[in-house]
Short mmCIF file of N, CA and C in Angstrom, two decimals:
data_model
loop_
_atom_site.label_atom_id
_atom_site.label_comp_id
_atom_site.label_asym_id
_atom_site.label_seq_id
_atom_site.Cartn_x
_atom_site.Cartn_y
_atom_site.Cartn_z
N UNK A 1 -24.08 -23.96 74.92
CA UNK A 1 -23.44 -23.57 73.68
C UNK A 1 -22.26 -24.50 73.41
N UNK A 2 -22.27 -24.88 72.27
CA UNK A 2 -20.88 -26.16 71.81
C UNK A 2 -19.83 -25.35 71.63
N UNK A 3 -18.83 -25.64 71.77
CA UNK A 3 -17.79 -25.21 71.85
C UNK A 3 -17.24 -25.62 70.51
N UNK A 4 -16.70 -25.24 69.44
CA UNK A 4 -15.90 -25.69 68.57
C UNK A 4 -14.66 -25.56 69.07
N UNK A 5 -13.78 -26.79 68.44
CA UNK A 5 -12.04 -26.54 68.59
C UNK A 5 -11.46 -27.02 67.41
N UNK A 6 -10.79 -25.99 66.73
CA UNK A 6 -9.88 -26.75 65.61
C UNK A 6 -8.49 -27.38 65.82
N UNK A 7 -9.10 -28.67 65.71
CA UNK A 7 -8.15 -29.50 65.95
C UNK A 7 -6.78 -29.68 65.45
N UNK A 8 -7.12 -29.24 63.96
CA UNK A 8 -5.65 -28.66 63.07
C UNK A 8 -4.52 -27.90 64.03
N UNK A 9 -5.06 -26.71 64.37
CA UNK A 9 -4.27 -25.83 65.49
C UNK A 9 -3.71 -26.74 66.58
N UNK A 10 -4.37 -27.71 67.40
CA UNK A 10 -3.81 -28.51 68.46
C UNK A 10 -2.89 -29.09 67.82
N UNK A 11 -3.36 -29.98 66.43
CA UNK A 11 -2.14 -31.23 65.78
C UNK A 11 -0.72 -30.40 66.40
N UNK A 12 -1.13 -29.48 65.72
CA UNK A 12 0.71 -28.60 65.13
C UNK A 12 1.08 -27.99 66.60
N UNK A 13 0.31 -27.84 67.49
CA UNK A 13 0.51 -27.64 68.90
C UNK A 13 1.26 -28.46 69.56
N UNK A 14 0.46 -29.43 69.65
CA UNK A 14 1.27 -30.84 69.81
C UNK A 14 2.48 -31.05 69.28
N UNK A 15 2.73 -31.33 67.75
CA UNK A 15 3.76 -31.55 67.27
C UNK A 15 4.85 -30.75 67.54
N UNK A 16 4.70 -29.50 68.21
CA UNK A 16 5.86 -28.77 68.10
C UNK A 16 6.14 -29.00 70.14
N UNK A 17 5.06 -29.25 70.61
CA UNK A 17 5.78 -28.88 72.79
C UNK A 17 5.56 -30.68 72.59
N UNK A 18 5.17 -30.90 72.00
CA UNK A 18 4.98 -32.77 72.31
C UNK A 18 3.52 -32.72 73.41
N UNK A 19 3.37 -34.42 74.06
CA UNK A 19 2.33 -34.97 73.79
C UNK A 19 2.04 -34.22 75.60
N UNK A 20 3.28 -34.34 76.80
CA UNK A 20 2.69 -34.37 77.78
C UNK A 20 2.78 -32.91 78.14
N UNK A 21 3.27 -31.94 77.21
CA UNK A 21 3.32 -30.54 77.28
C UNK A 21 2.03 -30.49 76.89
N UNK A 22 1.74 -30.77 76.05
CA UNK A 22 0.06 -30.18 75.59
C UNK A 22 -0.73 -30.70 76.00
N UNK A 23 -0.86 -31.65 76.78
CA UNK A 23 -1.56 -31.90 78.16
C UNK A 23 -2.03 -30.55 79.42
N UNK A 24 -0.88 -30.65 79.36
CA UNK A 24 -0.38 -29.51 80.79
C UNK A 24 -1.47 -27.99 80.13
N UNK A 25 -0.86 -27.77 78.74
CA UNK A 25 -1.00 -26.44 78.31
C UNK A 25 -2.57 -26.18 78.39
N UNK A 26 -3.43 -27.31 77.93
CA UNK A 26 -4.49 -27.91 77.87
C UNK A 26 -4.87 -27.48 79.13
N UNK A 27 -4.78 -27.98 79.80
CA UNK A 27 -4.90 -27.75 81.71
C UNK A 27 -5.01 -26.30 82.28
N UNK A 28 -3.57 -25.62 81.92
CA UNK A 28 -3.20 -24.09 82.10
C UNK A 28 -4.34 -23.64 81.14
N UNK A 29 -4.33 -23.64 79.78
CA UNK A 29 -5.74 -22.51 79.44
C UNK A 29 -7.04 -22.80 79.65
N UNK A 30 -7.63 -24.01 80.00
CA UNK A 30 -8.62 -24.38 80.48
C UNK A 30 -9.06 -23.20 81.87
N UNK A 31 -8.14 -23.77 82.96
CA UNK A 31 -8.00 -22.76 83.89
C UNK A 31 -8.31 -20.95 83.62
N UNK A 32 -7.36 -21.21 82.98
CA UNK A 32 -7.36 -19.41 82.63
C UNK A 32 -8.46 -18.96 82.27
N UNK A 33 -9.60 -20.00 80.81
CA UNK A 33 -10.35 -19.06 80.95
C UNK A 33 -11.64 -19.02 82.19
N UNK A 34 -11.27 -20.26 83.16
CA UNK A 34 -12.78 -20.58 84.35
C UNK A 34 -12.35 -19.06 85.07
N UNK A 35 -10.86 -18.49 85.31
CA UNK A 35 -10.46 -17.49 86.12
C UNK A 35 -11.13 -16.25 85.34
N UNK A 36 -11.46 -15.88 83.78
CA UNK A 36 -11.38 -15.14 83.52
C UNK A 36 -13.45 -14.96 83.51
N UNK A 37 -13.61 -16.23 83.23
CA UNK A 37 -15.44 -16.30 83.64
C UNK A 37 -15.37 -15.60 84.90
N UNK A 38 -14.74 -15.95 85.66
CA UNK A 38 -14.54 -15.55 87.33
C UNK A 38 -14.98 -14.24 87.47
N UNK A 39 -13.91 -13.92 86.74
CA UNK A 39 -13.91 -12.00 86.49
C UNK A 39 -15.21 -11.35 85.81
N UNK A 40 -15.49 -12.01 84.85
CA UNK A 40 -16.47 -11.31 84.00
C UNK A 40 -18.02 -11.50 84.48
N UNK A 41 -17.99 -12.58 85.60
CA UNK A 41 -19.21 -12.78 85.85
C UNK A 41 -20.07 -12.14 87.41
N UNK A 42 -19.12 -11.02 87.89
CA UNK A 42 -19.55 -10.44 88.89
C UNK A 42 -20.19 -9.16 88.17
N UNK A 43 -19.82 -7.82 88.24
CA UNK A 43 -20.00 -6.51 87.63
C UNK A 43 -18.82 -5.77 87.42
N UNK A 44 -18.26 -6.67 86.01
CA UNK A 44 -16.66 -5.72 86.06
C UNK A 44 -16.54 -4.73 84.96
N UNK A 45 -15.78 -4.03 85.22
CA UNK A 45 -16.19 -2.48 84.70
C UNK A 45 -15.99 -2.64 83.28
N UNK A 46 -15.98 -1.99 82.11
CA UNK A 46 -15.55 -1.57 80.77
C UNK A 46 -13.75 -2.00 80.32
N UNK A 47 -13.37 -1.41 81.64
CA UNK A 47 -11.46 -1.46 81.04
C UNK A 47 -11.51 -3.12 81.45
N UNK A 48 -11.99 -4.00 82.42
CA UNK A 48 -12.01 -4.96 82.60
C UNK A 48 -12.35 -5.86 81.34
N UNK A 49 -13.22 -5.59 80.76
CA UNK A 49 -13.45 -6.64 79.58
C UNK A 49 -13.00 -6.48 78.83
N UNK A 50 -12.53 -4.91 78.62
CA UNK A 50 -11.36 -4.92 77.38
C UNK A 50 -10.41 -5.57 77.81
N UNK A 51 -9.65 -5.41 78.74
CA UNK A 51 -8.39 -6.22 78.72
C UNK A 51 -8.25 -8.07 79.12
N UNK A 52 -9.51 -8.39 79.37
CA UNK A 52 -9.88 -9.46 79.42
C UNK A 52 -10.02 -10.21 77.79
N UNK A 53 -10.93 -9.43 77.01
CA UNK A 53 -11.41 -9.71 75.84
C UNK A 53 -9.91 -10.17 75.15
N UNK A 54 -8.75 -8.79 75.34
CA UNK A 54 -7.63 -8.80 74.91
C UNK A 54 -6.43 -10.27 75.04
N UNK A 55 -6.64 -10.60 76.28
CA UNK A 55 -6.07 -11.46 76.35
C UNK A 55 -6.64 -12.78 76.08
N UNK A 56 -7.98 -12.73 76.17
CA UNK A 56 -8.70 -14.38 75.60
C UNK A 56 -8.17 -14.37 74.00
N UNK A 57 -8.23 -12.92 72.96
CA UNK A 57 -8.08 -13.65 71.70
C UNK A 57 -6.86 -14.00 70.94
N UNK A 58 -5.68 -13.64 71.93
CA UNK A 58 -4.65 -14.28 71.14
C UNK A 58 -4.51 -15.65 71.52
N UNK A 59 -4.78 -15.90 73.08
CA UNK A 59 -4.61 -17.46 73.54
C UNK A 59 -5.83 -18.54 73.54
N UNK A 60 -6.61 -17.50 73.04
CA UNK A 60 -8.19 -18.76 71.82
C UNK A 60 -7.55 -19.59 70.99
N UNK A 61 -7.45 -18.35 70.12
CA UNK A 61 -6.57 -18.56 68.95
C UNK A 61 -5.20 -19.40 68.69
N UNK A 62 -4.33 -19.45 69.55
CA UNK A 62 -3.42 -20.49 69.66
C UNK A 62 -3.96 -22.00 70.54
N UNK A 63 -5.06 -22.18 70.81
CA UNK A 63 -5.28 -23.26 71.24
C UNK A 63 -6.67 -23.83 70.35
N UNK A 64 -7.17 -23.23 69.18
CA UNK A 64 -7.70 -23.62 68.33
C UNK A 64 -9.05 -23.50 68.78
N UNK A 65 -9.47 -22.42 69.82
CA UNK A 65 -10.63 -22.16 70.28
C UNK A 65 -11.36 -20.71 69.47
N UNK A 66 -11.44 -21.22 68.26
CA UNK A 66 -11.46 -19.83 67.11
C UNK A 66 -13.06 -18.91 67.48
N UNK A 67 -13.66 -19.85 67.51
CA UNK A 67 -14.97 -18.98 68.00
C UNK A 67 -14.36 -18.17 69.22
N UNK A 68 -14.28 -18.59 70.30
CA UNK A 68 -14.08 -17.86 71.41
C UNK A 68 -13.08 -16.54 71.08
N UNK A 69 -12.12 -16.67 69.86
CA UNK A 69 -11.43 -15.97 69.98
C UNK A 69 -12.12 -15.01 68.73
N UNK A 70 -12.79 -15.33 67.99
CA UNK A 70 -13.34 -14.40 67.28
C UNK A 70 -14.21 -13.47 67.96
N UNK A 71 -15.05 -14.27 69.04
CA UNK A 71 -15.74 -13.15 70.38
C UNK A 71 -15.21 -12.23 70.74
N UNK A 72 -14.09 -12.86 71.56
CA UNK A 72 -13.26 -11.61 72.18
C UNK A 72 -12.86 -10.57 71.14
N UNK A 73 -12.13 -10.65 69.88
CA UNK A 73 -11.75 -9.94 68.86
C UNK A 73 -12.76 -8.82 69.12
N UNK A 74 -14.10 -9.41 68.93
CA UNK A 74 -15.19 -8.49 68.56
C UNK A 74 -15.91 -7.78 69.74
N UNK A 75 -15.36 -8.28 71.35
CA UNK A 75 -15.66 -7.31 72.16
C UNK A 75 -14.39 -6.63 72.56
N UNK A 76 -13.45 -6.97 71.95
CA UNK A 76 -12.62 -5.69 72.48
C UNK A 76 -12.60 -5.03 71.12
N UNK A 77 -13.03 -4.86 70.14
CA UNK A 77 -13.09 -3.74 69.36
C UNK A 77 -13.97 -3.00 69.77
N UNK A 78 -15.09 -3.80 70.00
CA UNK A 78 -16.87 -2.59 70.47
C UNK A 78 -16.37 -2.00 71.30
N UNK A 79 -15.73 -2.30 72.58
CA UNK A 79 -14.86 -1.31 73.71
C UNK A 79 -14.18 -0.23 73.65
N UNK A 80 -13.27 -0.47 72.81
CA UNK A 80 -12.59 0.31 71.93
C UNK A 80 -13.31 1.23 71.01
N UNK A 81 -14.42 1.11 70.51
CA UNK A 81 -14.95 2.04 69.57
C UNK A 81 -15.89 2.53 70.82
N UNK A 82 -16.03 2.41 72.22
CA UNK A 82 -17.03 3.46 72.91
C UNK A 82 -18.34 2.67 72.82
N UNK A 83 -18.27 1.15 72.15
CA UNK A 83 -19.99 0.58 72.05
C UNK A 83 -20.06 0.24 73.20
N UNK A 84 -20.26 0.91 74.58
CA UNK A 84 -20.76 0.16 75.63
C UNK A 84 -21.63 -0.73 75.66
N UNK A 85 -23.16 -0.20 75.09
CA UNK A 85 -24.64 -0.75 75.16
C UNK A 85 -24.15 -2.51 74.07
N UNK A 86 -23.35 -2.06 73.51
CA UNK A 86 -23.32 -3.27 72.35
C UNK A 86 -22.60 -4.58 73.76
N UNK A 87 -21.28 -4.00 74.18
CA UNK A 87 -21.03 -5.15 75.42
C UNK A 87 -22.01 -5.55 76.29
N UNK A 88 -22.49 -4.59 76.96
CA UNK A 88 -23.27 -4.60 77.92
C UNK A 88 -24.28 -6.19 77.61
N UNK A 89 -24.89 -5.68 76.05
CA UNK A 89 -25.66 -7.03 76.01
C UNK A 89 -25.01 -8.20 75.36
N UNK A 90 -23.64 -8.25 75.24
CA UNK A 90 -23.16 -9.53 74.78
C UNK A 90 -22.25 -9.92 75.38
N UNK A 91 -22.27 -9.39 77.05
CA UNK A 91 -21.40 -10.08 78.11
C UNK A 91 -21.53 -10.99 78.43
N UNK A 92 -22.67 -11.34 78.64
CA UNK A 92 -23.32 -12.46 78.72
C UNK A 92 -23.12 -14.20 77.79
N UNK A 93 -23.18 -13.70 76.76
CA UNK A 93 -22.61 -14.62 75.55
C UNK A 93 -21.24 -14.76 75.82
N UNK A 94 -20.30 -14.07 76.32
CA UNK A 94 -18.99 -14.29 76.26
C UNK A 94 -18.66 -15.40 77.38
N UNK A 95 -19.36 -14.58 78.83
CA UNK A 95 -19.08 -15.47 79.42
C UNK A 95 -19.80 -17.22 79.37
N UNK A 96 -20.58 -16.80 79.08
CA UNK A 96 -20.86 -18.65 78.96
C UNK A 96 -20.22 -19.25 77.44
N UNK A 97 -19.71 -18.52 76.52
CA UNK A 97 -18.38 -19.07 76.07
C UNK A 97 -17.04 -19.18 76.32
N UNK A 98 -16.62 -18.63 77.38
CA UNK A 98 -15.78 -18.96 78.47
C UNK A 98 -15.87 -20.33 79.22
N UNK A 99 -17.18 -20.38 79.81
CA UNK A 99 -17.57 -21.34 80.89
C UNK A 99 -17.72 -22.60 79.81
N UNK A 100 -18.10 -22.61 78.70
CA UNK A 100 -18.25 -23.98 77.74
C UNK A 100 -16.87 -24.20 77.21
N UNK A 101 -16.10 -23.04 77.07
CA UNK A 101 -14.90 -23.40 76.43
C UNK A 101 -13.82 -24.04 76.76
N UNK A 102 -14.05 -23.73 78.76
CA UNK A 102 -13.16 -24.01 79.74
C UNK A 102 -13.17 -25.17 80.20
N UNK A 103 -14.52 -26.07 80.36
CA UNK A 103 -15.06 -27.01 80.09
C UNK A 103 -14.97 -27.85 79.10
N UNK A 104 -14.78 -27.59 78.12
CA UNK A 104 -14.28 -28.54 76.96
C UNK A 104 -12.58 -29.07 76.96
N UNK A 105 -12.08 -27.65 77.01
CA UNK A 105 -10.66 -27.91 76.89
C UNK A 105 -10.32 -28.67 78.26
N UNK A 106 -11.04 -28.26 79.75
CA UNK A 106 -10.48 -29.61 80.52
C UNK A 106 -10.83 -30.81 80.37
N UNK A 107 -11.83 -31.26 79.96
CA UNK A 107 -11.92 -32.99 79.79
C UNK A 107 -11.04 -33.32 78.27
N UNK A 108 -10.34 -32.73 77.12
CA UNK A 108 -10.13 -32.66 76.11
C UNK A 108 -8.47 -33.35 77.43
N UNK A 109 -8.08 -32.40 78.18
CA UNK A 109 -6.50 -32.60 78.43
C UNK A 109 -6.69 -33.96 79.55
N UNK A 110 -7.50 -34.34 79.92
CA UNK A 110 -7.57 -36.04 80.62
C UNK A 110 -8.22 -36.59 79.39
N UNK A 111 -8.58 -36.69 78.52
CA UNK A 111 -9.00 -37.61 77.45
C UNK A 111 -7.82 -37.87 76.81
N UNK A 112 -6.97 -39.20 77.32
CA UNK A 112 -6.17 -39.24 76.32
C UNK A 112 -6.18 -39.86 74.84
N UNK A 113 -7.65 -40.48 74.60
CA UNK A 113 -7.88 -40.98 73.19
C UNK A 113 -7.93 -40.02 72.71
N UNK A 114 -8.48 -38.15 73.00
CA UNK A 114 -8.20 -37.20 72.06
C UNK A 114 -6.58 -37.01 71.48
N UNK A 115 -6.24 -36.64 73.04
CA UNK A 115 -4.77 -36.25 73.16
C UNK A 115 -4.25 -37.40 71.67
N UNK A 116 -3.94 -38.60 71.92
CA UNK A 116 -3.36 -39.60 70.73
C UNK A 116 -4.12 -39.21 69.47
N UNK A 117 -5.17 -38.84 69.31
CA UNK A 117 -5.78 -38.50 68.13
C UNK A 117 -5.29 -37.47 67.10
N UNK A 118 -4.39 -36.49 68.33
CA UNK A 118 -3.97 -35.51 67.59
C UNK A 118 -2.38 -35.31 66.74
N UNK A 119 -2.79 -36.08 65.89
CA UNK A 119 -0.96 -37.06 64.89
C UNK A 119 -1.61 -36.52 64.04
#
């Protein structure tokens, strides 16, 4: 699955921590979400993906990973409304948008022709 990233969101990312902060940051959420595949990809319970879901979509979303964060949006509401059966079968999708997303954003923070790209 391709990963989209809006790059708009990084520019202004960039522009505001600078070039070798958003490197780093790049690095740190990359990480975060391989840790959070980690989690989701054994048998973790209901409160687990909610609060998982919870925390992928605000820090999707600030790193311009909008799909991923529109996912999560939409499995921690189904959680929240009691749709178990609805997670149950789209855990699966999340996590390997985790695992593609986490994957993108680390070769994105050693690519520095991206990194300069983003002016």
């Amino acid at each position: 699955m391709a990963t989209t990233v809006n790059t708009e969101t990084l520019r202004r990312l960039k522009s505001e921590v600078g070039e070798d902060t958003v490197t780093v940051l790049l690095t740190v959420f990359s990480d975060e979400l391989s840790q959070y595949h980690s989690q989701l990809s054994g048998s973790p319970s209901i409160e687990q993906v909610r609060e998982i879901s919870h925390a992928i979509k605000s820090s999707a979303a600030s790193f311009g990973a909008d799909d991923l964060a529109e996912m999560a949006r939409e499995c921690e509401s189904r959680v929240k409304q009691g749709q178990q059966d609805w997670m149950t079968h789209h855990l699966d999708e999340l996590t390997e948008m985790l695992r593609g997303t986490a994957s993108t954003y680390r070769e994105m923070a050693v690519e520095q022709n991206f990194i300069n790209s983003l002016t």
